[in-house]
Short mmCIF file of C-alpha atoms in Angstrom, two decimals:
data_model
loop_
_atom_site.label_atom_id
_atom_site.label_comp_id
_atom_site.label_asym_id
_atom_site.label_seq_id
_atom_site.Cartn_x
_atom_site.Cartn_y
_atom_site.Cartn_z
CA MET A 157 0.00 0.00 0.00
CA LYS A 158 2.97 2.33 0.50
CA LEU A 159 3.40 2.40 -3.27
CA ILE A 160 -0.02 3.93 -3.89
CA ALA A 161 0.57 7.52 -2.80
CA PRO A 162 3.89 8.07 -4.64
CA ALA A 163 2.58 6.41 -7.78
CA ALA A 164 -0.66 8.41 -7.69
CA LEU A 165 1.26 11.64 -7.22
CA ALA A 166 3.52 10.77 -10.14
CA LEU A 167 0.49 10.17 -12.35
CA LEU A 168 -1.12 13.40 -11.17
CA ALA A 169 2.07 15.30 -12.00
CA ALA A 170 1.81 13.89 -15.51
CA THR A 171 -1.76 15.11 -16.05
CA PRO A 172 -1.20 15.85 -19.78
CA ALA A 173 -1.20 12.05 -20.22
CA PHE A 174 -4.90 12.20 -19.33
CA ALA A 175 -5.62 14.79 -22.03
CA SER A 176 -8.29 14.14 -24.62
CA THR A 177 -8.01 15.82 -28.00
CA THR A 178 -11.10 17.97 -28.44
CA THR A 179 -12.32 19.83 -31.52
CA ILE A 180 -14.90 22.59 -31.04
CA ASP A 181 -16.62 22.59 -34.44
CA PHE A 182 -19.52 25.03 -33.79
CA GLU A 183 -21.96 22.74 -35.58
CA ALA A 184 -24.40 23.07 -32.66
CA VAL A 185 -24.49 26.88 -32.42
CA THR A 186 -27.41 29.21 -33.05
CA GLY A 187 -26.91 32.21 -35.31
CA PHE A 188 -26.03 35.44 -33.49
CA ALA A 189 -26.50 33.81 -30.06
CA SER A 190 -23.78 33.35 -27.47
CA VAL A 191 -21.96 30.02 -27.80
CA ALA A 192 -21.99 30.05 -23.96
CA ASN A 193 -21.99 26.52 -22.50
CA THR A 194 -22.85 24.65 -25.71
CA TYR A 195 -19.57 22.72 -25.39
CA SER A 196 -19.30 22.40 -21.61
CA SER A 197 -19.25 18.60 -21.92
CA ALA A 198 -15.94 19.06 -23.74
CA GLY A 199 -14.56 21.10 -20.83
CA VAL A 200 -14.94 24.59 -22.32
CA GLY A 201 -17.38 27.50 -22.19
CA PHE A 202 -17.55 30.87 -23.93
CA THR A 203 -18.25 34.36 -22.62
CA GLY A 204 -21.13 36.41 -24.00
CA GLY A 205 -19.34 38.12 -26.89
CA ALA A 206 -18.41 34.84 -28.59
CA LEU A 207 -21.35 34.31 -30.94
CA GLY A 208 -22.39 31.57 -33.30
CA LEU A 209 -22.83 32.29 -37.01
CA VAL A 210 -24.88 30.08 -39.33
CA ASN A 211 -25.90 30.63 -42.93
CA ASP A 212 -29.56 31.57 -42.60
CA GLY A 213 -29.92 33.06 -46.07
CA THR A 214 -29.57 36.69 -45.00
CA GLY A 215 -25.84 37.10 -45.64
CA GLY A 216 -24.31 38.98 -48.55
CA GLY A 217 -22.71 36.02 -50.28
CA LEU A 218 -23.91 33.40 -52.76
CA ASN A 219 -27.35 32.11 -51.71
CA GLY A 220 -27.31 34.53 -48.79
CA ALA A 221 -24.22 33.00 -47.17
CA PHE A 222 -22.23 34.76 -44.45
CA PHE A 223 -19.36 32.30 -44.89
CA SER A 224 -18.38 29.40 -47.13
CA ASN A 225 -15.76 26.63 -47.35
CA ALA A 226 -15.38 26.38 -43.55
CA PRO A 227 -13.97 23.06 -42.30
CA SER A 228 -17.27 22.34 -40.51
CA PRO A 229 -20.00 23.66 -42.80
CA VAL A 230 -22.96 24.41 -40.50
CA GLY A 231 -21.63 26.95 -38.00
CA VAL A 232 -18.61 29.06 -37.05
CA MET A 233 -17.82 31.45 -34.21
CA PHE A 234 -17.08 35.16 -34.33
CA ALA A 235 -16.17 37.74 -31.71
CA ALA A 236 -18.79 40.44 -31.32
CA ASP A 237 -16.79 42.49 -28.81
CA LEU A 238 -13.88 42.37 -26.36
CA ASP A 239 -15.85 39.99 -24.12
CA SER A 240 -15.17 37.01 -26.41
CA THR A 241 -13.26 34.35 -24.53
CA LEU A 242 -13.04 30.58 -24.39
CA ASN A 243 -12.64 29.39 -20.78
CA ALA A 244 -11.83 25.97 -19.41
CA VAL A 245 -14.77 24.99 -17.18
CA ASN A 246 -15.28 22.76 -14.14
CA GLY A 247 -11.59 22.86 -13.25
CA ALA A 248 -10.41 21.59 -16.65
CA ARG A 249 -7.21 22.83 -18.29
CA PHE A 250 -5.60 22.43 -21.69
CA PHE A 251 -1.99 21.69 -22.53
CA ASP A 252 0.73 21.74 -25.20
CA ALA A 253 -0.95 23.38 -28.21
CA VAL A 254 -3.97 25.24 -29.55
CA SER A 255 -5.05 25.20 -33.20
CA PHE A 256 -7.94 26.65 -35.16
CA PHE A 257 -9.10 27.61 -38.63
CA TYR A 258 -9.79 31.29 -39.22
CA SER A 259 -11.00 33.64 -41.92
CA SER A 260 -10.15 37.31 -41.44
CA THR A 261 -10.85 40.41 -43.49
CA ASP A 262 -7.93 42.29 -41.89
CA ALA A 263 -4.40 41.58 -40.72
CA LEU A 264 -4.59 41.48 -36.92
CA ALA A 265 -1.46 41.40 -34.74
CA ASP A 266 -1.61 39.39 -31.49
CA ALA A 267 -5.39 39.18 -31.87
CA VAL A 268 -5.90 35.79 -30.21
CA GLN A 269 -4.13 35.09 -26.91
CA VAL A 270 -3.77 32.08 -24.61
CA PHE A 271 -3.55 32.60 -20.82
CA ASP A 272 -3.04 30.39 -17.78
CA GLY A 273 -5.87 32.13 -15.90
CA LEU A 274 -9.57 32.37 -16.64
CA ASP A 275 -11.03 35.28 -18.65
CA GLY A 276 -7.68 36.28 -20.16
CA THR A 277 -5.87 36.73 -16.85
CA GLY A 278 -2.57 35.48 -15.51
CA ASN A 279 0.46 34.68 -17.64
CA LEU A 280 0.36 34.99 -21.42
CA LEU A 281 1.32 31.60 -22.86
CA ALA A 282 0.87 32.09 -26.62
CA THR A 283 -0.35 34.64 -29.16
CA PHE A 284 -1.77 34.38 -32.66
CA SER A 285 -1.52 37.03 -35.36
CA LEU A 286 -3.92 36.70 -38.28
CA THR A 287 -3.40 37.56 -41.93
CA ALA A 288 -6.06 39.10 -44.17
CA ASN A 289 -7.08 35.85 -45.84
CA ALA A 290 -10.91 35.99 -45.96
CA SER A 291 -11.30 36.36 -49.72
CA SER A 292 -8.01 34.93 -50.94
CA GLY A 293 -8.81 33.04 -54.14
CA CYS A 294 -12.60 33.13 -53.66
CA THR A 295 -15.56 35.51 -53.90
CA ASP A 296 -18.66 33.50 -52.92
CA SER A 297 -18.97 35.03 -49.43
CA ALA A 298 -17.29 37.57 -47.15
CA PHE A 299 -15.45 34.74 -45.35
CA CYS A 300 -14.71 32.13 -47.99
CA ASN A 301 -11.08 31.19 -47.36
CA TRP A 302 -9.96 29.45 -44.15
CA THR A 303 -6.43 28.93 -42.85
CA GLN A 304 -5.34 26.63 -40.02
CA ILE A 305 -2.88 27.97 -37.48
CA THR A 306 -1.25 26.27 -34.45
CA ARG A 307 0.76 27.52 -31.49
CA THR A 308 2.52 25.42 -28.86
CA PHE A 309 3.07 26.55 -25.29
CA VAL A 310 4.43 25.37 -21.96
CA GLY A 311 2.16 25.09 -18.93
CA ALA A 312 -1.54 24.69 -18.26
CA ALA A 313 -3.87 27.08 -20.11
CA ARG A 314 -7.33 28.07 -18.93
CA SER A 315 -8.51 30.69 -21.42
CA ILE A 316 -8.20 31.96 -24.99
CA THR A 317 -9.28 35.51 -25.83
CA PHE A 318 -10.69 36.39 -29.26
CA GLY A 319 -11.67 39.99 -28.48
CA GLY A 320 -8.88 41.42 -30.63
CA THR A 321 -10.67 40.07 -33.72
CA ALA A 322 -14.09 41.64 -33.04
CA GLY A 323 -15.92 42.25 -36.31
CA PHE A 324 -13.08 41.03 -38.53
CA ALA A 325 -12.76 37.24 -38.28
CA GLY A 326 -14.56 33.93 -38.02
CA PHE A 327 -13.25 30.76 -36.35
CA ASP A 328 -13.88 27.05 -36.76
CA ASN A 329 -12.55 23.72 -35.49
CA ILE A 330 -10.67 24.92 -32.40
CA GLY A 331 -8.39 22.04 -31.36
CA LEU A 332 -7.43 21.57 -27.70
CA ASN A 333 -5.78 18.93 -25.52
CA VAL A 334 -8.20 19.09 -22.59
CA VAL A 335 -7.45 17.57 -19.18
CA PRO A 336 -10.40 17.20 -16.78
CA GLU A 337 -10.55 18.69 -13.31
CA PRO A 338 -7.81 17.51 -10.88
CA THR A 339 -10.29 15.37 -8.89
CA SER A 340 -11.09 13.28 -11.96
CA VAL A 341 -7.40 12.91 -12.75
CA MET A 342 -6.65 11.79 -9.19
CA LEU A 343 -9.46 9.24 -9.26
CA ALA A 344 -8.19 7.88 -12.56
CA ALA A 345 -4.66 7.74 -11.17
CA LEU A 346 -5.80 5.90 -8.05
CA GLY A 347 -7.76 3.45 -10.19
CA ILE A 348 -4.69 2.68 -12.29
CA VAL A 349 -2.50 2.30 -9.23
CA GLY A 350 -5.10 0.01 -7.64
CA LEU A 351 -4.99 -2.22 -10.70
CA LEU A 352 -1.19 -2.30 -10.59
CA VAL A 353 -1.19 -3.23 -6.90
CA SER A 354 -3.77 -5.99 -7.38
CA ARG A 355 -1.75 -7.45 -10.25
CA ARG A 356 1.42 -7.36 -8.18
CA ARG A 357 -0.31 -9.31 -5.39
CA ALA A 358 -1.74 -11.90 -7.80
#
């Protein structure tokens, strides 16, 4: 039994091993409504300025489209104002890297930022600058060209701010390595250690 505590602590220290790769595809959003807790089961939530956008026929593009050629065709996310942040929820965190597809009408320096605290607080872990790519090689909607971008970082992240893109960019397929709350990780670690101990006794 003396082996359980050190082994569990070692597993807890290696929490990125418990990460699940999550893609937020915005296929379940409602047009011009806050994304809010639509993806809370994936360990993330969005503040009020992060809105869903769906092609409802009232856009200025072909067949009334707001956007086209997005990786996930039904919905995307855009920042309506500075209060547009993805937060880890229920004690979750994300590690190693963040990726997403974007379509932007303007070049935006340091427009998307990753922090180790909630709501864009704490230490800055990574930044994304966007190019003006929205209509590169296409004309069927205002946001018809999408580019994937990835940044790696060290540490545990808890929020990503999109407020620096307000009114200029859309986002799709945000990729995260999400680790659940520490309690869940500890329970998983103890379960693994329990199995190891029972096998050793057998």
